Amino acid sequence: MVKFLKPNKAVILLQGRYAGRKAVIVKSFDDGTRERAYGHCLVAGIKKYPGKVIRKDSAKKTAKKSRVKAFVKLVNYQHLMPTRYTLDVDLKDVVSADSLQSKDKKVTACKETKKRLEERFKTG
């Protein structure tokens, strides 16, 4: 079978807390691991999308509406819907499987992911 769930592929989550949210594959585990014996992948996604900015908004309000909230998660392949799009933001050095082991590592990974996604949003 052709491997199409590659890193930087944009996907939509179908199940769980972030169902319907867009995410990007950071790393895929086709054969599974000892803890998770099924095919899954590490994704970083957008928990809260930026709002619509209009011309009459102040700079402060525009900055607030341009904010993004991010999440990092391991997801089963069955709960993903791949899209034809890829994202050119490199998250591999920020997010890793061991960043999910402790709370503070996960928080720092989410903050760095948030920063990179916001930067990409502002560049257009």
PDB file of C-alpha atoms in Angstrom:
ATOM      1  CA  MET A   1       0.000   0.000   0.000  1.00  0.00           C
ATOM      2  CA  VAL A   2       1.213   3.496  -0.788  1.00  0.00           C
ATOM      3  CA  LYS A   3       2.307   5.555   2.185  1.00  0.00           C
ATOM      4  CA  PHE A   4       0.584   8.922   1.863  1.00  0.00           C
ATOM      5  CA  LEU A   5       0.371  10.088   5.501  1.00  0.00           C
ATOM      6  CA  LYS A   6       3.728  11.823   5.411  1.00  0.00           C
ATOM      7  CA  PRO A   7       5.074  14.662   7.574  1.00  0.00           C
ATOM      8  CA  ASN A   8       3.754  18.186   6.823  1.00  0.00           C
ATOM      9  CA  LYS A   9       0.528  16.749   5.350  1.00  0.00           C
ATOM     10  CA  ALA A  10      -2.563  18.687   6.450  1.00  0.00           C
ATOM     11  CA  VAL A  11      -5.265  16.498   7.997  1.00  0.00           C
ATOM     12  CA  ILE A  12      -8.640  16.940   9.672  1.00  0.00           C
ATOM     13  CA  LEU A  13      -9.291  15.117  12.943  1.00  0.00           C
ATOM     14  CA  LEU A  14     -12.518  13.110  12.974  1.00  0.00           C
ATOM     15  CA  GLN A  15     -12.846  11.880  16.557  1.00  0.00           C
ATOM     16  CA  GLY A  16     -12.330  13.167  20.073  1.00  0.00           C
ATOM     17  CA  ARG A  17     -11.961  16.571  21.625  1.00  0.00           C
ATOM     18  CA  TYR A  18     -10.496  18.161  18.509  1.00  0.00           C
ATOM     19  CA  ALA A  19     -12.907  16.619  15.981  1.00  0.00           C
ATOM     20  CA  GLY A  20     -13.206  18.846  12.926  1.00  0.00           C
ATOM     21  CA  ARG A  21      -9.980  20.682  13.685  1.00  0.00           C
ATOM     22  CA  LYS A  22      -7.157  20.996  11.196  1.00  0.00           C
ATOM     23  CA  ALA A  23      -3.753  19.569  12.062  1.00  0.00           C
ATOM     24  CA  VAL A  24      -0.398  18.773  10.493  1.00  0.00           C
ATOM     25  CA  ILE A  25       1.379  15.435  10.686  1.00  0.00           C
ATOM     26  CA  VAL A  26       4.742  15.827  12.419  1.00  0.00           C
ATOM     27  CA  LYS A  27       5.772  12.175  12.540  1.00  0.00           C
ATOM     28  CA  SER A  28       4.044   8.964  11.498  1.00  0.00           C
ATOM     29  CA  PHE A  29       4.325   5.514  13.078  1.00  0.00           C
ATOM     30  CA  ASP A  30       3.031   3.088  10.420  1.00  0.00           C
ATOM     31  CA  ASP A  31       3.774  -0.121  12.328  1.00  0.00           C
ATOM     32  CA  GLY A  32       2.817   1.248  15.727  1.00  0.00           C
ATOM     33  CA  THR A  33       4.852   1.163  18.933  1.00  0.00           C
ATOM     34  CA  ARG A  34       4.849  -1.003  22.031  1.00  0.00           C
ATOM     35  CA  GLU A  35       2.292   1.227  23.789  1.00  0.00           C
ATOM     36  CA  ARG A  36       0.138   1.734  20.684  1.00  0.00           C
ATOM     37  CA  ALA A  37       0.108  -1.365  18.497  1.00  0.00           C
ATOM     38  CA  TYR A  38      -1.770   0.350  15.651  1.00  0.00           C
ATOM     39  CA  GLY A  39      -0.700   2.840  12.994  1.00  0.00           C
ATOM     40  CA  HIS A  40      -0.767   6.343  14.408  1.00  0.00           C
ATOM     41  CA  CYS A  41       0.917   9.699  14.035  1.00  0.00           C
ATOM     42  CA  LEU A  42       2.011  12.707  16.027  1.00  0.00           C
ATOM     43  CA  VAL A  43       0.041  15.776  14.976  1.00  0.00           C
ATOM     44  CA  ALA A  44       0.206  19.461  15.833  1.00  0.00           C
ATOM     45  CA  GLY A  45      -2.968  21.388  15.168  1.00  0.00           C
ATOM     46  CA  ILE A  46      -5.030  24.482  15.719  1.00  0.00           C
ATOM     47  CA  LYS A  47      -7.255  24.418  18.793  1.00  0.00           C
ATOM     48  CA  LYS A  48      -8.634  27.945  18.246  1.00  0.00           C
ATOM     49  CA  TYR A  49      -8.605  29.548  14.816  1.00  0.00           C
ATOM     50  CA  PRO A  50      -7.879  33.249  14.235  1.00  0.00           C
ATOM     51  CA  GLY A  51     -10.912  35.496  13.982  1.00  0.00           C
ATOM     52  CA  LYS A  52     -11.984  37.666  11.055  1.00  0.00           C
ATOM     53  CA  VAL A  53     -10.196  41.015  10.949  1.00  0.00           C
ATOM     54  CA  ILE A  54     -12.024  44.047   9.559  1.00  0.00           C
ATOM     55  CA  ARG A  55     -10.687  47.436   8.585  1.00  0.00           C
ATOM     56  CA  LYS A  56     -12.189  49.447  11.461  1.00  0.00           C
ATOM     57  CA  ASP A  57     -10.580  47.241  14.150  1.00  0.00           C
ATOM     58  CA  SER A  58      -7.850  48.854  16.219  1.00  0.00           C
ATOM     59  CA  ALA A  59      -4.311  47.449  16.151  1.00  0.00           C
ATOM     60  CA  LYS A  60      -4.878  45.916  19.585  1.00  0.00           C
ATOM     61  CA  LYS A  61      -8.074  44.203  18.486  1.00  0.00           C
ATOM     62  CA  THR A  62      -6.446  43.006  15.252  1.00  0.00           C
ATOM     63  CA  ALA A  63      -3.582  41.480  17.246  1.00  0.00           C
ATOM     64  CA  LYS A  64      -6.068  39.734  19.537  1.00  0.00           C
ATOM     65  CA  LYS A  65      -8.096  38.360  16.615  1.00  0.00           C
ATOM     66  CA  SER A  66      -4.931  37.086  14.915  1.00  0.00           C
ATOM     67  CA  ARG A  67      -4.036  34.796  17.810  1.00  0.00           C
ATOM     68  CA  VAL A  68      -3.993  31.026  17.422  1.00  0.00           C
ATOM     69  CA  LYS A  69      -4.152  28.279  20.052  1.00  0.00           C
ATOM     70  CA  ALA A  70      -2.347  25.026  19.277  1.00  0.00           C
ATOM     71  CA  PHE A  71      -2.419  21.410  20.421  1.00  0.00           C
ATOM     72  CA  VAL A  72      -0.077  18.426  20.122  1.00  0.00           C
ATOM     73  CA  LYS A  73      -1.435  14.895  20.119  1.00  0.00           C
ATOM     74  CA  LEU A  74      -0.921  11.266  19.076  1.00  0.00           C
ATOM     75  CA  VAL A  75      -3.810  10.169  16.847  1.00  0.00           C
ATOM     76  CA  ASN A  76      -4.862   6.842  15.319  1.00  0.00           C
ATOM     77  CA  TYR A  77      -4.843   6.779  11.493  1.00  0.00           C
ATOM     78  CA  GLN A  78      -8.527   5.767  11.574  1.00  0.00           C
ATOM     79  CA  HIS A  79      -9.390   9.131  13.150  1.00  0.00           C
ATOM     80  CA  LEU A  80      -7.735  11.273  10.468  1.00  0.00           C
ATOM     81  CA  MET A  81      -8.964  12.533   7.133  1.00  0.00           C
ATOM     82  CA  PRO A  82      -6.009  13.514   4.952  1.00  0.00           C
ATOM     83  CA  THR A  83      -6.235  16.478   2.615  1.00  0.00           C
ATOM     84  CA  ARG A  84      -4.294  17.174  -0.548  1.00  0.00           C
ATOM     85  CA  TYR A  85      -2.497  20.092   1.108  1.00  0.00           C
ATOM     86  CA  THR A  86       0.869  20.332   2.833  1.00  0.00           C
ATOM     87  CA  LEU A  87       2.149  22.966   5.234  1.00  0.00           C
ATOM     88  CA  ASP A  88       5.594  24.483   4.833  1.00  0.00           C
ATOM     89  CA  VAL A  89       6.076  25.143   8.577  1.00  0.00           C
ATOM     90  CA  ASP A  90       8.800  22.923  10.062  1.00  0.00           C
ATOM     91  CA  LEU A  91       7.628  21.566  13.420  1.00  0.00           C
ATOM     92  CA  LYS A  92       9.889  18.503  13.567  1.00  0.00           C
ATOM     93  CA  ASP A  93      12.507  20.139  15.815  1.00  0.00           C
ATOM     94  CA  VAL A  94       9.819  21.557  18.150  1.00  0.00           C
ATOM     95  CA  VAL A  95       7.425  18.638  18.598  1.00  0.00           C
ATOM     96  CA  SER A  96       8.536  15.066  19.282  1.00  0.00           C
ATOM     97  CA  ALA A  97       6.987  11.940  20.777  1.00  0.00           C
ATOM     98  CA  ASP A  98       8.888  12.425  24.054  1.00  0.00           C
ATOM     99  CA  SER A  99       7.496  15.974  24.372  1.00  0.00           C
ATOM    100  CA  LEU A 100       4.174  14.340  25.316  1.00  0.00           C
ATOM    101  CA  GLN A 101       5.668  12.455  28.269  1.00  0.00           C
ATOM    102  CA  SER A 102       5.536  15.304  30.795  1.00  0.00           C
ATOM    103  CA  LYS A 103       3.187  18.260  31.185  1.00  0.00           C
ATOM    104  CA  ASP A 104       5.848  20.996  31.055  1.00  0.00           C
ATOM    105  CA  LYS A 105       7.442  19.572  27.877  1.00  0.00           C
ATOM    106  CA  LYS A 106       4.027  19.437  26.231  1.00  0.00           C
ATOM    107  CA  VAL A 107       3.254  23.025  27.233  1.00  0.00           C
ATOM    108  CA  THR A 108       6.551  24.300  25.787  1.00  0.00           C
ATOM    109  CA  ALA A 109       5.932  22.311  22.573  1.00  0.00           C
ATOM    110  CA  CYS A 110       2.439  23.825  22.283  1.00  0.00           C
ATOM    111  CA  LYS A 111       3.763  27.354  22.846  1.00  0.00           C
ATOM    112  CA  GLU A 112       6.451  26.970  20.191  1.00  0.00           C
ATOM    113  CA  THR A 113       3.932  25.440  17.779  1.00  0.00           C
ATOM    114  CA  LYS A 114       1.572  28.349  18.457  1.00  0.00           C
ATOM    115  CA  LYS A 115       4.349  30.834  17.731  1.00  0.00           C
ATOM    116  CA  ARG A 116       5.241  29.190  14.416  1.00  0.00           C
ATOM    117  CA  LEU A 117       1.626  28.855  13.278  1.00  0.00           C
ATOM    118  CA  GLU A 118       0.902  32.507  14.117  1.00  0.00           C
ATOM    119  CA  GLU A 119       4.036  33.576  12.227  1.00  0.00           C
ATOM    120  CA  ARG A 120       2.888  31.561   9.202  1.00  0.00           C
ATOM    121  CA  PHE A 121      -0.612  33.085   9.465  1.00  0.00           C
ATOM    122  CA  LYS A 122       0.789  36.624   9.507  1.00  0.00           C
ATOM    123  CA  THR A 123       3.000  36.048   6.451  1.00  0.00           C
ATOM    124  CA  GLY A 124      -0.028  34.879   4.493  1.00  0.00           C
TER     125      GLY A 124
END
